[in-house]
PDB file of N, CA and C in Angstrom:
ATOM      1  N   GLU H   1       0.864  -1.177   0.012  1.00  0.00           N
ATOM      2  CA  GLU H   1       0.013  -0.019   0.012  1.00  0.00           C
ATOM      3  C   GLU H   1       0.882   1.234   0.019  1.00  0.00           C
ATOM      4  N   ILE H   2       0.631   2.140  -0.944  1.00  0.00           N
ATOM      5  CA  ILE H   2       1.451   3.325  -1.110  1.00  0.00           C
ATOM      6  C   ILE H   2       1.398   4.250   0.115  1.00  0.00           C
ATOM      7  N   SER H   3       0.307   4.304   0.842  1.00  0.00           N
ATOM      8  CA  SER H   3       0.199   5.180   1.983  1.00  0.00           C
ATOM      9  C   SER H   3       1.287   4.896   3.027  1.00  0.00           C
ATOM     10  N   ALA H   4       1.705   3.624   3.142  1.00  0.00           N
ATOM     11  CA  ALA H   4       2.773   3.276   4.029  1.00  0.00           C
ATOM     12  C   ALA H   4       4.097   3.863   3.542  1.00  0.00           C
ATOM     13  N   CYS H   5       4.211   4.049   2.243  1.00  0.00           N
ATOM     14  CA  CYS H   5       5.426   4.603   1.673  1.00  0.00           C
ATOM     15  C   CYS H   5       5.620   6.068   2.071  1.00  0.00           C
ATOM     16  N   LEU H   6       4.571   6.725   2.358  1.00  0.00           N
ATOM     17  CA  LEU H   6       4.652   8.161   2.679  1.00  0.00           C
ATOM     18  C   LEU H   6       5.503   8.464   3.942  1.00  0.00           C
ATOM     19  N   VAL H   7       5.683   7.422   4.738  1.00  0.00           N
ATOM     20  CA  VAL H   7       6.487   7.650   5.954  1.00  0.00           C
ATOM     21  C   VAL H   7       7.967   7.507   5.697  1.00  0.00           C
ATOM     22  N   GLY H   8       8.325   7.312   4.409  1.00  0.00           N
ATOM     23  CA  GLY H   8       9.755   7.484   4.126  1.00  0.00           C
ATOM     24  C   GLY H   8      10.469   6.479   3.315  1.00  0.00           C
ATOM     25  N   SER H   9       9.888   5.405   2.869  1.00  0.00           N
ATOM     26  CA  SER H   9      10.685   4.413   2.144  1.00  0.00           C
ATOM     27  C   SER H   9      10.667   4.700   0.599  1.00  0.00           C
ATOM     28  N   GLU H  10      11.789   5.175   0.118  1.00  0.00           N
ATOM     29  CA  GLU H  10      11.952   5.439  -1.315  1.00  0.00           C
ATOM     30  C   GLU H  10      11.757   4.142  -2.087  1.00  0.00           C
ATOM     31  N   MET H  11      12.237   3.015  -1.486  1.00  0.00           N
ATOM     32  CA  MET H  11      12.094   1.748  -2.198  1.00  0.00           C
ATOM     33  C   MET H  11      10.651   1.383  -2.333  1.00  0.00           C
ATOM     34  N   CYS H  12       9.861   1.671  -1.327  1.00  0.00           N
ATOM     35  CA  CYS H  12       8.402   1.312  -1.421  1.00  0.00           C
ATOM     36  C   CYS H  12       7.764   2.196  -2.515  1.00  0.00           C
ATOM     37  N   ILE H  13       8.105   3.471  -2.587  1.00  0.00           N
ATOM     38  CA  ILE H  13       7.548   4.293  -3.638  1.00  0.00           C
ATOM     39  C   ILE H  13       7.973   3.779  -5.007  1.00  0.00           C
ATOM     40  N   ARG H  14       9.243   3.381  -5.135  1.00  0.00           N
ATOM     41  CA  ARG H  14       9.698   2.839  -6.411  1.00  0.00           C
ATOM     42  C   ARG H  14       8.926   1.557  -6.782  1.00  0.00           C
ATOM     43  N   ASP H  15       8.739   0.707  -5.753  1.00  0.00           N
ATOM     44  CA  ASP H  15       7.995  -0.509  -6.026  1.00  0.00           C
ATOM     45  C   ASP H  15       6.542  -0.282  -6.433  1.00  0.00           C
ATOM     46  N   SER H  16       5.972   0.828  -5.949  1.00  0.00           N
ATOM     47  CA  SER H  16       4.589   1.132  -6.306  1.00  0.00           C
ATOM     48  C   SER H  16       4.522   1.545  -7.784  1.00  0.00           C
ATOM     49  N   PHE H  17       5.546   2.195  -8.277  1.00  0.00           N
ATOM     50  CA  PHE H  17       5.601   2.514  -9.720  1.00  0.00           C
ATOM     51  C   PHE H  17       5.668   1.271 -10.526  1.00  0.00           C
ATOM     52  N   TRP H  18       6.501   0.313 -10.115  1.00  0.00           N
ATOM     53  CA  TRP H  18       6.609  -0.931 -10.892  1.00  0.00           C
ATOM     54  C   TRP H  18       5.406  -1.814 -10.767  1.00  0.00           C
ATOM     55  N   GLN H  19       4.660  -1.686  -9.693  1.00  0.00           N
ATOM     56  CA  GLN H  19       3.367  -2.355  -9.561  1.00  0.00           C
ATOM     57  C   GLN H  19       2.413  -1.812 -10.641  1.00  0.00           C
ATOM     58  N   ALA H  20       2.370  -0.524 -10.807  1.00  0.00           N
ATOM     59  CA  ALA H  20       1.487   0.073 -11.800  1.00  0.00           C
ATOM     60  C   ALA H  20       1.901  -0.377 -13.173  1.00  0.00           C
ATOM     61  N   VAL H  21       3.161  -0.445 -13.448  1.00  0.00           N
ATOM     62  CA  VAL H  21       3.651  -0.916 -14.757  1.00  0.00           C
ATOM     63  C   VAL H  21       3.246  -2.372 -14.993  1.00  0.00           C
ATOM     64  N   ALA H  22       3.413  -3.209 -13.989  1.00  0.00           N
ATOM     65  CA  ALA H  22       2.976  -4.614 -14.081  1.00  0.00           C
ATOM     66  C   ALA H  22       1.525  -4.728 -14.364  1.00  0.00           C
ATOM     67  N   LEU H  23       0.720  -3.925 -13.663  1.00  0.00           N
ATOM     68  CA  LEU H  23      -0.741  -3.989 -13.901  1.00  0.00           C
ATOM     69  C   LEU H  23      -1.067  -3.577 -15.351  1.00  0.00           C
ATOM     70  N   THR H  24      -0.338  -2.666 -15.897  1.00  0.00           N
ATOM     71  CA  THR H  24      -0.522  -2.240 -17.270  1.00  0.00           C
ATOM     72  C   THR H  24      -0.183  -3.371 -18.191  1.00  0.00           C
ATOM     73  N   ARG H  25       0.929  -3.990 -17.998  1.00  0.00           N
ATOM     74  CA  ARG H  25       1.392  -5.130 -18.810  1.00  0.00           C
ATOM     75  C   ARG H  25       0.424  -6.304 -18.726  1.00  0.00           C
ATOM     76  N   ALA H  26      -0.160  -6.503 -17.586  1.00  0.00           N
ATOM     77  CA  ALA H  26      -1.146  -7.586 -17.353  1.00  0.00           C
ATOM     78  C   ALA H  26      -2.527  -7.192 -17.883  1.00  0.00           C
ATOM     79  N   GLU H  27      -2.634  -6.012 -18.437  1.00  0.00           N
ATOM     80  CA  GLU H  27      -3.891  -5.445 -18.998  1.00  0.00           C
ATOM     81  C   GLU H  27      -5.025  -5.330 -17.939  1.00  0.00           C
ATOM     82  N   ASN H  28      -4.597  -5.072 -16.705  1.00  0.00           N
ATOM     83  CA  ASN H  28      -5.516  -4.703 -15.679  1.00  0.00           C
ATOM     84  C   ASN H  28      -5.590  -3.167 -15.671  1.00  0.00           C
ATOM     85  N   LEU H  29      -6.212  -2.612 -16.667  1.00  0.00           N
ATOM     86  CA  LEU H  29      -6.072  -1.206 -16.971  1.00  0.00           C
ATOM     87  C   LEU H  29      -6.701  -0.331 -15.935  1.00  0.00           C
ATOM     88  N   ALA H  30      -7.812  -0.646 -15.420  1.00  0.00           N
ATOM     89  CA  ALA H  30      -8.470   0.219 -14.411  1.00  0.00           C
ATOM     90  C   ALA H  30      -7.611   0.251 -13.142  1.00  0.00           C
ATOM     91  N   GLN H  31      -7.083  -0.936 -12.754  1.00  0.00           N
ATOM     92  CA  GLN H  31      -6.205  -0.960 -11.586  1.00  0.00           C
ATOM     93  C   GLN H  31      -4.901  -0.209 -11.876  1.00  0.00           C
ATOM     94  N   ALA H  32      -4.399  -0.318 -13.098  1.00  0.00           N
ATOM     95  CA  ALA H  32      -3.145   0.382 -13.446  1.00  0.00           C
ATOM     96  C   ALA H  32      -3.352   1.889 -13.399  1.00  0.00           C
ATOM     97  N   ARG H  33      -4.524   2.371 -13.881  1.00  0.00           N
ATOM     98  CA  ARG H  33      -4.799   3.819 -13.785  1.00  0.00           C
ATOM     99  C   ARG H  33      -4.799   4.254 -12.317  1.00  0.00           C
ATOM    100  N   GLU H  34      -5.492   3.514 -11.523  1.00  0.00           N
ATOM    101  CA  GLU H  34      -5.547   3.873 -10.068  1.00  0.00           C
ATOM    102  C   GLU H  34      -4.136   3.823  -9.434  1.00  0.00           C
ATOM    103  N   ALA H  35      -3.356   2.880  -9.812  1.00  0.00           N
ATOM    104  CA  ALA H  35      -2.025   2.715  -9.229  1.00  0.00           C
ATOM    105  C   ALA H  35      -1.104   3.882  -9.669  1.00  0.00           C
ATOM    106  N   PHE H  36      -1.186   4.257 -10.949  1.00  0.00           N
ATOM    107  CA  PHE H  36      -0.385   5.412 -11.390  1.00  0.00           C
ATOM    108  C   PHE H  36      -0.839   6.693 -10.717  1.00  0.00           C
ATOM    109  N   GLU H  37      -2.151   6.863 -10.585  1.00  0.00           N
ATOM    110  CA  GLU H  37      -2.722   8.064  -9.897  1.00  0.00           C
ATOM    111  C   GLU H  37      -2.218   8.104  -8.451  1.00  0.00           C
ATOM    112  N   ARG H  38      -2.229   6.976  -7.766  1.00  0.00           N
ATOM    113  CA  ARG H  38      -1.784   6.922  -6.358  1.00  0.00           C
ATOM    114  C   ARG H  38      -0.259   7.246  -6.283  1.00  0.00           C
ATOM    115  N   PHE H  39       0.478   6.650  -7.228  1.00  0.00           N
ATOM    116  CA  PHE H  39       1.904   6.930  -7.232  1.00  0.00           C
ATOM    117  C   PHE H  39       2.199   8.399  -7.421  1.00  0.00           C
ATOM    118  N   LEU H  40       1.513   8.998  -8.434  1.00  0.00           N
ATOM    119  CA  LEU H  40       1.791  10.437  -8.696  1.00  0.00           C
ATOM    120  C   LEU H  40       1.349  11.296  -7.586  1.00  0.00           C
ATOM    121  N   SER H  41       0.286  10.940  -6.904  1.00  0.00           N
ATOM    122  CA  SER H  41      -0.177  11.668  -5.735  1.00  0.00           C
ATOM    123  C   SER H  41       0.826  11.599  -4.580  1.00  0.00           C
ATOM    124  N   ALA H  42       1.404  10.410  -4.359  1.00  0.00           N
ATOM    125  CA  ALA H  42       2.356  10.229  -3.292  1.00  0.00           C
ATOM    126  C   ALA H  42       3.725  10.721  -3.567  1.00  0.00           C
ATOM    127  N   ALA H  43       4.126  10.687  -4.874  1.00  0.00           N
ATOM    128  CA  ALA H  43       5.482  10.976  -5.201  1.00  0.00           C
ATOM    129  C   ALA H  43       5.548  11.850  -6.499  1.00  0.00           C
ATOM    130  N   PRO H  44       4.934  13.065  -6.453  1.00  0.00           N
ATOM    131  CA  PRO H  44       4.908  13.863  -7.690  1.00  0.00           C
ATOM    132  C   PRO H  44       6.273  14.289  -8.201  1.00  0.00           C
ATOM    133  N   ASN H  45       7.255  14.281  -7.372  1.00  0.00           N
ATOM    134  CA  ASN H  45       8.638  14.704  -7.808  1.00  0.00           C
ATOM    135  C   ASN H  45       9.623  13.543  -7.954  1.00  0.00           C
ATOM    136  N   SER H  46       9.038  12.326  -8.016  1.00  0.00           N
ATOM    137  CA  SER H  46       9.862  11.153  -8.178  1.00  0.00           C
ATOM    138  C   SER H  46      10.564  11.204  -9.515  1.00  0.00           C
ATOM    139  N   PRO H  47      11.776  10.651  -9.620  1.00  0.00           N
ATOM    140  CA  PRO H  47      12.444  10.546 -10.935  1.00  0.00           C
ATOM    141  C   PRO H  47      11.616   9.789 -11.928  1.00  0.00           C
ATOM    142  N   ARG H  48      10.680   8.969 -11.505  1.00  0.00           N
ATOM    143  CA  ARG H  48       9.859   8.208 -12.430  1.00  0.00           C
ATOM    144  C   ARG H  48       8.499   8.884 -12.705  1.00  0.00           C
ATOM    145  N   SER H  49       8.314  10.077 -12.169  1.00  0.00           N
ATOM    146  CA  SER H  49       6.997  10.680 -12.368  1.00  0.00           C
ATOM    147  C   SER H  49       6.696  10.981 -13.814  1.00  0.00           C
ATOM    148  N   GLY H  50       7.690  11.349 -14.584  1.00  0.00           N
ATOM    149  CA  GLY H  50       7.455  11.628 -16.053  1.00  0.00           C
ATOM    150  C   GLY H  50       7.008  10.404 -16.776  1.00  0.00           C
ATOM    151  N   ALA H  51       7.632   9.280 -16.493  1.00  0.00           N
ATOM    152  CA  ALA H  51       7.189   8.042 -17.128  1.00  0.00           C
ATOM    153  C   ALA H  51       5.809   7.634 -16.682  1.00  0.00           C
ATOM    154  N   ALA H  52       5.518   7.887 -15.404  1.00  0.00           N
ATOM    155  CA  ALA H  52       4.202   7.586 -14.881  1.00  0.00           C
ATOM    156  C   ALA H  52       3.120   8.420 -15.565  1.00  0.00           C
ATOM    157  N   HIS H  53       3.428   9.703 -15.771  1.00  0.00           N
ATOM    158  CA  HIS H  53       2.481  10.575 -16.448  1.00  0.00           C
ATOM    159  C   HIS H  53       2.304  10.077 -17.891  1.00  0.00           C
ATOM    160  N   CYS H  54       3.390   9.727 -18.546  1.00  0.00           N
ATOM    161  CA  CYS H  54       3.303   9.275 -19.914  1.00  0.00           C
ATOM    162  C   CYS H  54       2.447   8.005 -20.011  1.00  0.00           C
ATOM    163  N   MET H  55       2.699   7.033 -19.178  1.00  0.00           N
ATOM    164  CA  MET H  55       1.945   5.773 -19.231  1.00  0.00           C
ATOM    165  C   MET H  55       0.520   6.036 -18.847  1.00  0.00           C
ATOM    166  N   LEU H  56       0.260   6.849 -17.904  1.00  0.00           N
ATOM    167  CA  LEU H  56      -1.108   7.122 -17.506  1.00  0.00           C
ATOM    168  C   LEU H  56      -1.880   7.832 -18.585  1.00  0.00           C
ATOM    169  N   SER H  57      -1.208   8.694 -19.333  1.00  0.00           N
ATOM    170  CA  SER H  57      -1.903   9.376 -20.453  1.00  0.00           C
ATOM    171  C   SER H  57      -2.405   8.352 -21.516  1.00  0.00           C
ATOM    172  N   GLY H  58      -1.653   7.275 -21.707  1.00  0.00           N
ATOM    173  CA  GLY H  58      -2.091   6.257 -22.629  1.00  0.00           C
ATOM    174  C   GLY H  58      -3.209   5.407 -22.120  1.00  0.00           C
ATOM    175  N   LEU H  59      -3.433   5.446 -20.813  1.00  0.00           N
ATOM    176  CA  LEU H  59      -4.518   4.654 -20.235  1.00  0.00           C
ATOM    177  C   LEU H  59      -5.840   5.434 -20.112  1.00  0.00           C
ATOM    178  N   LEU H  60      -5.764   6.708 -20.387  1.00  0.00           N
ATOM    179  CA  LEU H  60      -6.961   7.558 -20.198  1.00  0.00           C
ATOM    180  C   LEU H  60      -7.655   7.886 -21.517  1.00  0.00           C
ATOM    181  N   THR H  61      -7.891   6.847 -22.279  1.00  0.00           N
ATOM    182  CA  THR H  61      -8.467   7.024 -23.605  1.00  0.00           C
ATOM    183  C   THR H  61      -9.896   7.548 -23.521  1.00  0.00           C
ATOM    184  N   GLU H  62     -10.596   7.333 -22.403  1.00  0.00           N
ATOM    185  CA  GLU H  62     -11.983   7.793 -22.307  1.00  0.00           C
ATOM    186  C   GLU H  62     -12.067   9.260 -21.815  1.00  0.00           C
ATOM    187  N   ASP H  63     -10.921   9.787 -21.431  1.00  0.00           N
ATOM    188  CA  ASP H  63     -10.858  11.160 -20.889  1.00  0.00           C
ATOM    189  C   ASP H  63      -9.720  11.896 -21.602  1.00  0.00           C
ATOM    190  N   PRO H  64      -9.955  12.442 -22.787  1.00  0.00           N
ATOM    191  CA  PRO H  64      -8.871  13.055 -23.522  1.00  0.00           C
ATOM    192  C   PRO H  64      -8.249  14.293 -22.840  1.00  0.00           C
ATOM    193  N   ASP H  65      -9.048  15.043 -22.070  1.00  0.00           N
ATOM    194  CA  ASP H  65      -8.473  16.174 -21.344  1.00  0.00           C
ATOM    195  C   ASP H  65      -7.513  15.759 -20.276  1.00  0.00           C
ATOM    196  N   ALA H  66      -7.839  14.716 -19.565  1.00  0.00           N
ATOM    197  CA  ALA H  66      -6.943  14.192 -18.504  1.00  0.00           C
ATOM    198  C   ALA H  66      -5.707  13.590 -19.170  1.00  0.00           C
ATOM    199  N   ALA H  67      -5.889  12.883 -20.272  1.00  0.00           N
ATOM    200  CA  ALA H  67      -4.777  12.289 -20.966  1.00  0.00           C
ATOM    201  C   ALA H  67      -3.806  13.375 -21.449  1.00  0.00           C
ATOM    202  N   ASP H  68      -4.367  14.444 -21.948  1.00  0.00           N
ATOM    203  CA  ASP H  68      -3.490  15.569 -22.426  1.00  0.00           C
ATOM    204  C   ASP H  68      -2.750  16.206 -21.269  1.00  0.00           C
ATOM    205  N   HIS H  69      -3.461  16.366 -20.160  1.00  0.00           N
ATOM    206  CA  HIS H  69      -2.780  16.898 -18.948  1.00  0.00           C
ATOM    207  C   HIS H  69      -1.575  16.078 -18.588  1.00  0.00           C
ATOM    208  N   HIS H  70      -1.696  14.748 -18.549  1.00  0.00           N
ATOM    209  CA  HIS H  70      -0.592  13.887 -18.181  1.00  0.00           C
ATOM    210  C   HIS H  70       0.478  13.860 -19.252  1.00  0.00           C
ATOM    211  N   LEU H  71       0.062  13.942 -20.513  1.00  0.00           N
ATOM    212  CA  LEU H  71       1.073  13.989 -21.613  1.00  0.00           C
ATOM    213  C   LEU H  71       1.901  15.244 -21.505  1.00  0.00           C
ATOM    214  N   GLN H  72       1.235  16.379 -21.185  1.00  0.00           N
ATOM    215  CA  GLN H  72       1.995  17.626 -21.032  1.00  0.00           C
ATOM    216  C   GLN H  72       2.962  17.553 -19.876  1.00  0.00           C
ATOM    217  N   ALA H  73       2.489  16.919 -18.768  1.00  0.00           N
ATOM    218  CA  ALA H  73       3.399  16.744 -17.618  1.00  0.00           C
ATOM    219  C   ALA H  73       4.569  15.882 -17.966  1.00  0.00           C
ATOM    220  N   ALA H  74       4.348  14.873 -18.754  1.00  0.00           N
ATOM    221  CA  ALA H  74       5.452  13.990 -19.207  1.00  0.00           C
ATOM    222  C   ALA H  74       6.443  14.803 -20.040  1.00  0.00           C
ATOM    223  N   ARG H  75       5.923  15.629 -20.945  1.00  0.00           N
ATOM    224  CA  ARG H  75       6.794  16.412 -21.842  1.00  0.00           C
ATOM    225  C   ARG H  75       7.674  17.370 -21.015  1.00  0.00           C
ATOM    226  N   LYS H  76       7.181  17.857 -19.890  1.00  0.00           N
ATOM    227  CA  LYS H  76       7.922  18.819 -19.078  1.00  0.00           C
ATOM    228  C   LYS H  76       8.943  18.116 -18.164  1.00  0.00           C
ATOM    229  N   SER H  77       8.770  16.804 -18.075  1.00  0.00           N
ATOM    230  CA  SER H  77       9.608  16.031 -17.134  1.00  0.00           C
ATOM    231  C   SER H  77      11.047  15.911 -17.680  1.00  0.00           C
ATOM    232  N   LYS H  78      11.955  15.787 -16.720  1.00  0.00           N
ATOM    233  CA  LYS H  78      13.398  15.568 -17.069  1.00  0.00           C
ATOM    234  C   LYS H  78      13.712  14.066 -17.087  1.00  0.00           C
ATOM    235  N   ASP H  79      12.657  13.225 -16.929  1.00  0.00           N
ATOM    236  CA  ASP H  79      12.815  11.757 -16.934  1.00  0.00           C
ATOM    237  C   ASP H  79      13.121  11.298 -18.375  1.00  0.00           C
ATOM    238  N   PRO H  80      14.278  10.713 -18.633  1.00  0.00           N
ATOM    239  CA  PRO H  80      14.586  10.293 -20.006  1.00  0.00           C
ATOM    240  C   PRO H  80      13.627   9.238 -20.546  1.00  0.00           C
ATOM    241  N   SER H  81      13.105   8.395 -19.701  1.00  0.00           N
ATOM    242  CA  SER H  81      12.136   7.400 -20.210  1.00  0.00           C
ATOM    243  C   SER H  81      10.819   8.058 -20.628  1.00  0.00           C
ATOM    244  N   ALA H  82      10.464   9.198 -20.013  1.00  0.00           N
ATOM    245  CA  ALA H  82       9.250   9.888 -20.406  1.00  0.00           C
ATOM    246  C   ALA H  82       9.513  10.532 -21.794  1.00  0.00           C
ATOM    247  N   ALA H  83      10.716  11.049 -22.050  1.00  0.00           N
ATOM    248  CA  ALA H  83      10.999  11.644 -23.319  1.00  0.00           C
ATOM    249  C   ALA H  83      10.881  10.586 -24.455  1.00  0.00           C
ATOM    250  N   ARG H  84      11.336   9.423 -24.210  1.00  0.00           N
ATOM    251  CA  ARG H  84      11.191   8.310 -25.203  1.00  0.00           C
ATOM    252  C   ARG H  84       9.734   7.975 -25.437  1.00  0.00           C
ATOM    253  N   CYS H  85       8.954   7.956 -24.365  1.00  0.00           N
ATOM    254  CA  CYS H  85       7.538   7.628 -24.462  1.00  0.00           C
ATOM    255  C   CYS H  85       6.790   8.698 -25.232  1.00  0.00           C
ATOM    256  N   VAL H  86       7.074   9.945 -24.931  1.00  0.00           N
ATOM    257  CA  VAL H  86       6.371  11.038 -25.584  1.00  0.00           C
ATOM    258  C   VAL H  86       6.733  11.133 -27.057  1.00  0.00           C
ATOM    259  N   ALA H  87       7.974  10.688 -27.427  1.00  0.00           N
ATOM    260  CA  ALA H  87       8.382  10.730 -28.808  1.00  0.00           C
ATOM    261  C   ALA H  87       7.621   9.755 -29.684  1.00  0.00           C
ATOM    262  N   HIS H  88       7.003   8.772 -29.138  1.00  0.00           N
ATOM    263  CA  HIS H  88       6.251   7.774 -29.895  1.00  0.00           C
ATOM    264  C   HIS H  88       4.931   8.217 -30.293  1.00  0.00           C
TER     265      HIS H  88
END
């Protein structure tokens, strides 16, 4: 649970990002969206936040405005993996 991460474990926050990625790969898309949203809420300045924004934008097909918001956040990110994602 990501709320336990808020008390200080960077490893726990990192693991929550990878959990969201795993849910995406397993095509549990509703759960993946929720997991990315929780991650971004708990760790908005994480080095992985750009990639999370980018991946979340691709999951928000039913909400183009929200998808665009996350895509713009990914574009502003210094995360190199977000730059690769946005380039596609």
